[in-house]
Amino acid sequence: MTESLTQLQARRIALAAQGFTDRSHAVPSMRTLDRTLTRTGVLQVDSVNVLQRAHFMPLYSRMGPYDTDLLRRASERRPRRVVEYWAHVQALMPVELWPAMRHRMAHYRSERGKWGFTADPTLEPRVLEAVRERGPVTARDLEEEFSSGPRSREHWGWNWSEARKVLDYLFLVGDVAIAGRTSQFEVLYDLTERVLPAAVLDAPTPTPQEAVTELVRRAARSHGVATAADLADYYRLRLQPAPGLPSTRVAVDELVAAGELLPVSVQGWKRPAYLHRDARLPRTVGARTLLSPFDPVVWERSRAEALFDFFYRIEIYVPADKRVHGYYVLPFLLGDRLVARVDLKADRASRTLLVPGAFAEPHAPAETAEQLAAELWRLAGWLGLDDVVVGPRGDLSHALGAALPR
């Protein structure tokens, strides 16, 4: 008999799996970071810096104000705990996941990359040797040496130099790895053996299906309860590919047979769901925090809607006059509900957290403005900002402005 869960139960299970019921540490430490990374599995990397880089935010949402140097140490110093790869999209992932990504690297090698254009194969050994001699290096460090002429300006955002194309290909196939980033967020490439621990490099390579099953297992732990599509999305796996290729469906069947996943139905969900056997159902969730648009709780928008009745779209690429809520809008998690959303910008020149718009959800409790005001001050302090200024947009803006201490 299939177990049934209410939407509220599924929501609390999902939040507990993501670390929102973990006991907070007075001063977040590397141990806190390790625990949080165990919950999230990956941290999506994105260049948008209107508030804070995407990979720093999920840690803040779960750990509270923390020293961001913890993540830099974990990703850039030995022994490295995390490394960037195409795990969800570009993301920081635990270094021990590297072998599980080798089937993806092999695919990129057979396809000659990912983006629809190919790097010059004659440059690969020369670029790799340059990395060996000079690494870690940025693409800009090698651009002049490996360019045959002016860089194309035809396609904004994709006018990569020849060096960048080759380095990106070598990164996708695992010949080089990301050793860190510069203060301008440029990638620093180095030989994989100089970035990853030897134990990771020497670990056996799983078969493609074994790798997919391990990734589904980890996705299930991070989700707590999820549909097969949710599980596939977490590490961007194929749900049901062509015969003979590794499959999320096969992985789910294997984990169900092993007792690691339990088939369940969830109130309001149209598709079957799966509960991880170690998932916890807390009696309450006492969260009060803001979530990045790239947080695992909300990055799959249909899942956020199914769990929270929260319709969410990021509007960065929407023309300004057509945006509903704003440019960089963060959901506000209070308890176990998403009760509001705020458009935020860190004005670093004036050391001010700007709130151009604030919007309440229909079920928002009476204390939403007061609780959100406290959270905005906490966020501002973490970002090194001295003031919070609320603009006029949104039905929550007046009450939020009134709730801020003067």
Short mmCIF file of C-alpha atoms in Angstrom, two decimals:
data_model
loop_
_atom_site.label_atom_id
_atom_site.label_comp_id
_atom_site.label_asym_id
_atom_site.label_seq_id
_atom_site.Cartn_x
_atom_site.Cartn_y
_atom_site.Cartn_z
CA MET A 1 0.00 0.00 0.00
CA THR A 2 1.39 3.41 -1.00
CA GLU A 3 1.80 5.87 1.86
CA SER A 4 0.03 9.22 1.53
CA LEU A 5 1.44 12.58 2.60
CA THR A 6 -0.28 15.92 2.90
CA GLN A 7 1.24 18.91 1.15
CA LEU A 8 2.22 20.30 4.58
CA GLN A 9 4.03 17.07 5.49
CA ALA A 10 5.86 17.01 2.15
CA ARG A 11 6.87 20.65 2.59
CA ARG A 12 8.28 20.05 6.08
CA ILE A 13 10.12 16.94 4.93
CA ALA A 14 11.67 18.90 2.04
CA LEU A 15 12.76 21.77 4.29
CA ALA A 16 14.26 19.41 6.86
CA ALA A 17 16.17 17.58 4.11
CA GLN A 18 17.60 20.91 2.98
CA GLY A 19 18.86 21.76 6.46
CA PHE A 20 16.31 24.28 7.67
CA THR A 21 15.69 22.40 10.92
CA ASP A 22 19.36 21.88 11.81
CA ARG A 23 20.41 23.45 15.08
CA SER A 24 22.26 26.67 14.38
CA HIS A 25 25.85 27.15 15.52
CA ALA A 26 26.63 30.36 17.41
CA VAL A 27 29.50 31.03 15.02
CA PRO A 28 29.27 29.07 11.75
CA SER A 29 32.44 27.06 11.22
CA MET A 30 33.85 24.72 8.60
CA ARG A 31 31.92 21.98 10.37
CA THR A 32 28.71 23.98 9.83
CA LEU A 33 29.58 24.42 6.17
CA ASP A 34 30.27 20.69 5.74
CA ARG A 35 26.91 19.84 7.31
CA THR A 36 25.10 22.32 5.08
CA LEU A 37 26.82 21.07 1.91
CA THR A 38 25.79 17.55 2.86
CA ARG A 39 22.19 18.81 2.82
CA THR A 40 22.26 20.81 -0.41
CA GLY A 41 24.69 18.60 -2.35
CA VAL A 42 25.50 21.39 -4.82
CA LEU A 43 25.73 25.18 -4.84
CA GLN A 44 24.77 26.74 -8.16
CA VAL A 45 27.28 29.28 -9.47
CA ASP A 46 26.03 32.38 -11.27
CA SER A 47 27.72 35.64 -12.20
CA VAL A 48 24.87 37.97 -11.15
CA ASN A 49 26.14 40.11 -8.28
CA VAL A 50 23.33 42.59 -7.72
CA LEU A 51 23.01 41.31 -4.15
CA GLN A 52 25.52 38.48 -3.51
CA ARG A 53 26.98 35.76 -5.72
CA ALA A 54 24.56 32.85 -6.02
CA HIS A 55 26.77 30.17 -4.43
CA PHE A 56 27.14 32.12 -1.18
CA MET A 57 23.41 32.61 -0.60
CA PRO A 58 22.13 29.05 0.14
CA LEU A 59 24.74 28.79 2.90
CA TYR A 60 23.55 32.07 4.41
CA SER A 61 19.92 30.93 4.19
CA ARG A 62 20.71 27.84 6.28
CA MET A 63 23.67 28.94 8.44
CA GLY A 64 22.87 32.60 8.99
CA PRO A 65 25.58 35.26 8.73
CA TYR A 66 28.88 33.49 8.13
CA ASP A 67 32.38 34.30 6.99
CA THR A 68 32.36 33.77 3.22
CA ASP A 69 36.05 32.91 3.42
CA LEU A 70 34.88 29.50 4.67
CA LEU A 71 33.60 28.68 1.19
CA ARG A 72 36.67 30.12 -0.49
CA ARG A 73 38.87 27.94 1.70
CA ALA A 74 36.73 24.89 0.95
CA SER A 75 36.88 25.48 -2.81
CA GLU A 76 40.35 26.96 -3.33
CA ARG A 77 42.70 25.60 -0.66
CA ARG A 78 43.98 22.12 0.11
CA PRO A 79 42.46 19.84 1.07
CA ARG A 80 39.68 20.98 -1.25
CA ARG A 81 36.20 20.01 -0.11
CA VAL A 82 34.30 21.28 -3.16
CA VAL A 83 35.06 21.87 -6.81
CA GLU A 84 33.18 23.46 -9.70
CA TYR A 85 31.71 21.28 -12.40
CA TRP A 86 28.59 21.02 -14.53
CA ALA A 87 26.74 19.21 -11.73
CA HIS A 88 23.33 20.93 -11.71
CA VAL A 89 24.32 23.71 -14.02
CA GLN A 90 27.72 25.26 -13.25
CA ALA A 91 27.95 24.43 -9.56
CA LEU A 92 30.20 23.73 -6.65
CA MET A 93 29.94 20.08 -5.65
CA PRO A 94 31.75 17.83 -3.14
CA VAL A 95 35.04 16.63 -4.60
CA GLU A 96 34.04 12.99 -4.05
CA LEU A 97 31.40 13.40 -6.78
CA TRP A 98 34.11 13.78 -9.45
CA PRO A 99 34.13 10.07 -10.39
CA ALA A 100 30.33 10.13 -10.75
CA MET A 101 30.73 12.91 -13.31
CA ARG A 102 33.17 11.01 -15.51
CA HIS A 103 30.36 9.58 -17.64
CA ARG A 104 29.30 13.19 -18.32
CA MET A 105 32.89 14.12 -19.18
CA ALA A 106 33.05 11.20 -21.60
CA HIS A 107 29.82 12.39 -23.25
CA TYR A 108 31.21 15.91 -23.69
CA ARG A 109 34.38 14.44 -25.19
CA SER A 110 32.38 12.45 -27.73
CA GLU A 111 30.22 15.50 -28.54
CA ARG A 112 33.23 17.84 -28.69
CA GLY A 113 31.78 20.13 -26.04
CA LYS A 114 28.43 21.44 -24.93
CA TRP A 115 27.59 24.79 -26.45
CA GLY A 116 27.09 24.01 -30.12
CA PHE A 117 30.45 25.39 -31.22
CA THR A 118 33.71 23.49 -31.10
CA ALA A 119 37.13 24.43 -29.85
CA ASP A 120 40.04 24.16 -32.24
CA PRO A 121 41.44 20.65 -31.55
CA THR A 122 44.87 21.67 -32.83
CA LEU A 123 45.15 24.16 -29.97
CA GLU A 124 44.26 21.71 -27.21
CA PRO A 125 47.75 20.27 -26.56
CA ARG A 126 49.32 23.74 -26.69
CA VAL A 127 46.77 25.26 -24.30
CA LEU A 128 47.07 22.28 -21.96
CA GLU A 129 50.85 22.66 -21.94
CA ALA A 130 50.48 26.38 -21.18
CA VAL A 131 48.26 25.51 -18.22
CA ARG A 132 50.83 22.93 -17.11
CA GLU A 133 53.63 25.50 -17.21
CA ARG A 134 51.80 28.58 -15.89
CA GLY A 135 48.64 27.45 -14.10
CA PRO A 136 46.45 28.45 -12.53
CA VAL A 137 45.55 30.80 -15.42
CA THR A 138 42.54 32.69 -16.69
CA ALA A 139 41.39 32.58 -20.30
CA ARG A 140 42.46 36.23 -20.55
CA ASP A 141 46.02 35.24 -19.61
CA LEU A 142 46.20 33.07 -22.74
CA GLU A 143 43.95 35.05 -25.07
CA GLU A 144 46.59 36.97 -27.02
CA GLU A 145 48.88 33.97 -27.44
CA PHE A 146 46.21 31.69 -28.89
CA SER A 147 44.09 34.15 -30.89
CA SER A 148 44.43 34.40 -34.65
CA GLY A 149 42.71 37.77 -34.88
CA PRO A 150 40.26 40.13 -33.16
CA ARG A 151 37.61 38.38 -31.07
CA SER A 152 34.15 38.15 -32.66
CA ARG A 153 31.56 40.59 -31.26
CA GLU A 154 28.69 39.00 -33.15
CA HIS A 155 27.01 37.21 -30.25
CA TRP A 156 26.84 39.00 -26.89
CA GLY A 157 27.86 36.70 -24.07
CA TRP A 158 29.28 34.05 -26.43
CA ASN A 159 32.09 35.98 -28.08
CA TRP A 160 34.66 33.74 -26.45
CA SER A 161 38.31 33.85 -27.40
CA GLU A 162 39.91 30.74 -28.86
CA ALA A 163 41.73 30.21 -25.57
CA ARG A 164 38.45 30.38 -23.66
CA LYS A 165 36.79 27.87 -26.00
CA VAL A 166 39.63 25.40 -25.60
CA LEU A 167 39.84 25.87 -21.82
CA ASP A 168 36.10 25.37 -21.47
CA TYR A 169 36.28 22.17 -23.52
CA LEU A 170 39.20 20.89 -21.46
CA PHE A 171 37.18 21.69 -18.32
CA LEU A 172 34.08 19.86 -19.58
CA VAL A 173 36.06 16.72 -20.37
CA GLY A 174 38.01 16.82 -17.09
CA ASP A 175 41.51 17.53 -18.42
CA VAL A 176 41.63 20.76 -16.43
CA ALA A 177 39.67 21.82 -13.37
CA ILE A 178 38.70 25.12 -11.77
CA ALA A 179 41.23 26.06 -9.09
CA GLY A 180 39.32 29.19 -8.03
CA ARG A 181 38.17 32.54 -9.30
CA THR A 182 39.70 36.00 -9.38
CA SER A 183 38.19 39.02 -7.61
CA GLN A 184 36.55 39.80 -10.98
CA PHE A 185 34.95 36.32 -10.96
CA GLU A 186 37.16 35.06 -13.78
CA VAL A 187 37.77 31.32 -13.73
CA LEU A 188 41.26 30.11 -12.84
CA TYR A 189 42.07 26.88 -14.68
CA ASP A 190 44.70 24.38 -13.62
CA LEU A 191 45.59 20.75 -14.23
CA THR A 192 43.06 18.47 -12.62
CA GLU A 193 45.76 16.63 -10.67
CA ARG A 194 46.82 19.92 -9.07
CA VAL A 195 43.27 20.77 -8.02
CA LEU A 196 41.68 17.53 -6.78
CA PRO A 197 42.94 15.27 -4.00
CA ALA A 198 44.81 12.19 -5.18
CA ALA A 199 42.28 9.89 -3.50
CA VAL A 200 39.51 11.37 -5.67
CA LEU A 201 41.54 11.05 -8.87
CA ASP A 202 42.47 7.46 -8.03
CA ALA A 203 38.90 6.42 -7.16
CA PRO A 204 37.41 3.83 -9.55
CA THR A 205 35.12 5.07 -12.29
CA PRO A 206 31.55 3.81 -11.88
CA THR A 207 29.59 2.63 -14.89
CA PRO A 208 27.30 5.32 -16.30
CA GLN A 209 24.25 3.69 -14.70
CA GLU A 210 26.04 3.32 -11.35
CA ALA A 211 26.93 7.02 -11.53
CA VAL A 212 23.35 8.03 -12.30
CA THR A 213 22.02 5.86 -9.47
CA GLU A 214 24.43 7.52 -7.02
CA LEU A 215 23.36 10.97 -8.19
CA VAL A 216 19.67 10.06 -7.84
CA ARG A 217 20.42 8.70 -4.35
CA ARG A 218 22.00 12.02 -3.38
CA ALA A 219 19.17 14.01 -4.96
CA ALA A 220 16.66 11.97 -2.97
CA ARG A 221 18.49 12.73 0.28
CA SER A 222 18.59 16.44 -0.56
CA HIS A 223 14.91 16.56 -1.53
CA GLY A 224 13.48 14.27 1.16
CA VAL A 225 10.43 13.63 -0.99
CA ALA A 226 10.31 14.13 -4.74
CA THR A 227 8.91 13.03 -8.07
CA ALA A 228 11.14 11.22 -10.55
CA ALA A 229 11.34 14.45 -12.56
CA ASP A 230 12.53 16.33 -9.45
CA LEU A 231 15.19 13.71 -8.85
CA ALA A 232 16.39 13.93 -12.45
CA ASP A 233 16.55 17.72 -12.37
CA TYR A 234 18.76 17.98 -9.28
CA TYR A 235 21.86 16.80 -11.15
CA ARG A 236 20.40 17.43 -14.61
CA LEU A 237 19.99 13.80 -15.54
CA ARG A 238 17.93 12.27 -18.31
CA LEU A 239 14.62 10.94 -17.04
CA GLN A 240 14.10 8.37 -19.79
CA PRO A 241 16.81 8.49 -22.49
CA ALA A 242 17.29 6.25 -25.49
CA PRO A 243 17.71 2.51 -24.84
CA GLY A 244 21.12 1.55 -23.55
CA LEU A 245 21.85 4.92 -21.93
CA PRO A 246 21.81 5.49 -18.15
CA SER A 247 18.36 6.37 -16.87
CA THR A 248 16.84 8.08 -13.83
CA ARG A 249 13.90 5.68 -14.10
CA VAL A 250 16.23 2.69 -13.79
CA ALA A 251 17.95 4.35 -10.82
CA VAL A 252 14.62 5.00 -9.07
CA ASP A 253 13.54 1.38 -9.60
CA GLU A 254 16.86 0.15 -8.18
CA LEU A 255 16.58 2.37 -5.10
CA VAL A 256 12.97 1.35 -4.52
CA ALA A 257 13.94 -2.31 -4.75
CA ALA A 258 16.76 -1.70 -2.25
CA GLY A 259 14.36 0.02 0.15
CA GLU A 260 16.15 3.38 -0.05
CA LEU A 261 13.15 5.04 -1.72
CA LEU A 262 9.55 4.48 -0.66
CA PRO A 263 6.74 5.17 -3.17
CA VAL A 264 4.29 7.75 -1.78
CA SER A 265 1.48 9.94 -2.99
CA VAL A 266 1.40 13.62 -2.06
CA GLN A 267 -1.76 15.68 -1.78
CA GLY A 268 -2.19 17.78 -4.92
CA TRP A 269 0.69 16.19 -6.82
CA LYS A 270 -0.27 14.62 -10.13
CA ARG A 271 2.78 12.36 -10.36
CA PRO A 272 3.94 9.56 -8.05
CA ALA A 273 6.52 10.60 -5.49
CA TYR A 274 9.34 8.90 -3.59
CA LEU A 275 10.28 9.37 0.05
CA HIS A 276 13.88 8.80 1.10
CA ARG A 277 14.02 6.23 3.87
CA ASP A 278 16.05 8.56 6.12
CA ALA A 279 13.84 11.61 5.56
CA ARG A 280 12.56 13.34 8.69
CA LEU A 281 9.11 14.82 9.21
CA PRO A 282 9.56 17.56 11.81
CA ARG A 283 6.59 18.77 13.85
CA THR A 284 7.49 22.38 13.04
CA VAL A 285 9.97 24.35 10.95
CA GLY A 286 11.20 27.57 12.54
CA ALA A 287 12.91 29.15 9.56
CA ARG A 288 13.11 32.88 8.89
CA THR A 289 15.30 33.64 5.92
CA LEU A 290 15.51 34.80 2.32
CA LEU A 291 16.15 32.35 -0.52
CA SER A 292 18.23 33.04 -3.58
CA PRO A 293 16.52 32.50 -6.97
CA PHE A 294 19.15 29.74 -7.38
CA ASP A 295 18.41 27.97 -4.09
CA PRO A 296 17.65 24.24 -4.40
CA VAL A 297 14.32 24.79 -2.63
CA VAL A 298 13.02 26.98 -5.47
CA TRP A 299 15.26 26.48 -8.51
CA GLU A 300 12.79 23.97 -10.00
CA ARG A 301 9.81 26.33 -10.23
CA SER A 302 7.14 23.65 -10.68
CA ARG A 303 8.34 21.92 -7.49
CA ALA A 304 8.20 25.19 -5.58
CA GLU A 305 4.63 25.64 -6.74
CA ALA A 306 3.69 22.08 -5.76
CA LEU A 307 5.23 22.40 -2.29
CA PHE A 308 4.40 26.00 -1.41
CA ASP A 309 1.64 27.13 -3.82
CA PHE A 310 4.22 29.74 -4.78
CA PHE A 311 4.36 30.77 -8.43
CA TYR A 312 7.88 32.05 -9.02
CA ARG A 313 9.78 33.26 -12.06
CA ILE A 314 13.08 35.10 -12.19
CA GLU A 315 12.72 38.31 -14.20
CA ILE A 316 16.34 39.29 -14.84
CA TYR A 317 15.90 38.80 -18.59
CA VAL A 318 12.42 40.35 -18.73
CA PRO A 319 12.28 43.96 -20.02
CA ALA A 320 11.94 46.36 -17.09
CA ASP A 321 8.47 47.59 -18.10
CA LYS A 322 7.16 44.00 -18.22
CA ARG A 323 8.47 42.79 -14.85
CA VAL A 324 5.83 41.87 -12.29
CA HIS A 325 7.93 41.92 -9.12
CA GLY A 326 11.40 43.19 -10.06
CA TYR A 327 14.88 42.41 -11.31
CA TYR A 328 16.31 40.23 -8.51
CA VAL A 329 13.49 38.91 -6.35
CA LEU A 330 14.01 36.63 -3.36
CA PRO A 331 11.28 34.53 -1.70
CA PHE A 332 10.90 35.02 2.08
CA LEU A 333 10.64 31.76 4.04
CA LEU A 334 8.87 32.11 7.38
CA GLY A 335 8.26 28.91 9.29
CA ASP A 336 7.35 26.37 6.63
CA ARG A 337 5.76 28.79 4.15
CA LEU A 338 6.96 31.19 1.50
CA VAL A 339 5.00 34.24 2.67
CA ALA A 340 6.45 37.12 0.66
CA ARG A 341 8.98 38.13 -1.98
CA VAL A 342 11.28 41.15 -2.15
CA ASP A 343 13.24 42.81 -4.92
CA LEU A 344 16.71 43.49 -3.51
CA LYS A 345 19.88 45.30 -4.49
CA ALA A 346 23.06 45.91 -2.53
CA ASP A 347 24.12 49.51 -3.20
CA ARG A 348 27.70 49.13 -2.06
CA ALA A 349 28.66 52.72 -2.79
CA SER A 350 26.15 54.03 -0.24
CA ARG A 351 26.37 50.89 1.95
CA THR A 352 22.61 50.46 1.65
CA LEU A 353 20.36 47.46 1.07
CA LEU A 354 17.73 48.71 -1.37
CA VAL A 355 14.28 47.13 -1.42
CA PRO A 356 12.59 48.52 -4.56
CA GLY A 357 9.53 46.27 -4.05
CA ALA A 358 7.98 44.03 -1.41
CA PHE A 359 5.01 41.74 -2.02
CA ALA A 360 2.98 39.60 0.39
CA GLU A 361 1.51 36.23 -0.49
CA PRO A 362 -2.26 35.79 0.08
CA HIS A 363 -1.65 33.59 3.15
CA ALA A 364 1.01 35.85 4.70
CA PRO A 365 0.52 36.12 8.50
CA ALA A 366 0.12 39.43 10.30
CA GLU A 367 3.73 39.42 11.51
CA THR A 368 5.22 39.12 8.01
CA ALA A 369 6.39 42.75 7.72
CA GLU A 370 7.99 42.73 11.17
CA GLN A 371 9.74 39.39 10.58
CA LEU A 372 10.90 40.41 7.10
CA ALA A 373 12.26 43.70 8.45
CA ALA A 374 14.36 41.80 11.00
CA GLU A 375 15.64 39.46 8.29
CA LEU A 376 16.57 42.35 6.00
CA TRP A 377 18.65 43.92 8.76
CA ARG A 378 20.36 40.59 9.36
CA LEU A 379 21.12 40.23 5.64
CA ALA A 380 22.38 43.83 5.42
CA GLY A 381 24.75 43.23 8.31
CA TRP A 382 26.13 40.10 6.66
CA LEU A 383 26.71 42.04 3.43
CA GLY A 384 28.49 44.85 5.28
CA LEU A 385 25.71 47.37 4.62
CA ASP A 386 24.62 50.01 7.12
CA ASP A 387 21.06 50.83 6.10
CA VAL A 388 17.90 49.34 4.60
CA VAL A 389 15.71 51.53 2.38
CA VAL A 390 12.31 50.33 1.16
CA GLY A 391 10.85 51.65 -2.08
CA PRO A 392 7.17 52.14 -2.90
CA ARG A 393 6.43 49.10 -5.07
CA GLY A 394 4.30 46.25 -3.76
CA ASP A 395 1.48 45.73 -1.31
CA LEU A 396 3.91 44.99 1.54
CA SER A 397 6.21 47.98 1.08
CA HIS A 398 4.39 50.44 3.37
CA ALA A 399 4.09 48.01 6.28
CA LEU A 400 7.69 46.86 5.75
CA GLY A 401 8.99 50.42 5.80
CA ALA A 402 7.05 51.12 8.97
CA ALA A 403 8.47 47.99 10.61
CA LEU A 404 12.09 48.97 10.01
CA PRO A 405 13.76 50.63 13.01
CA ARG A 406 14.62 54.25 12.46
#
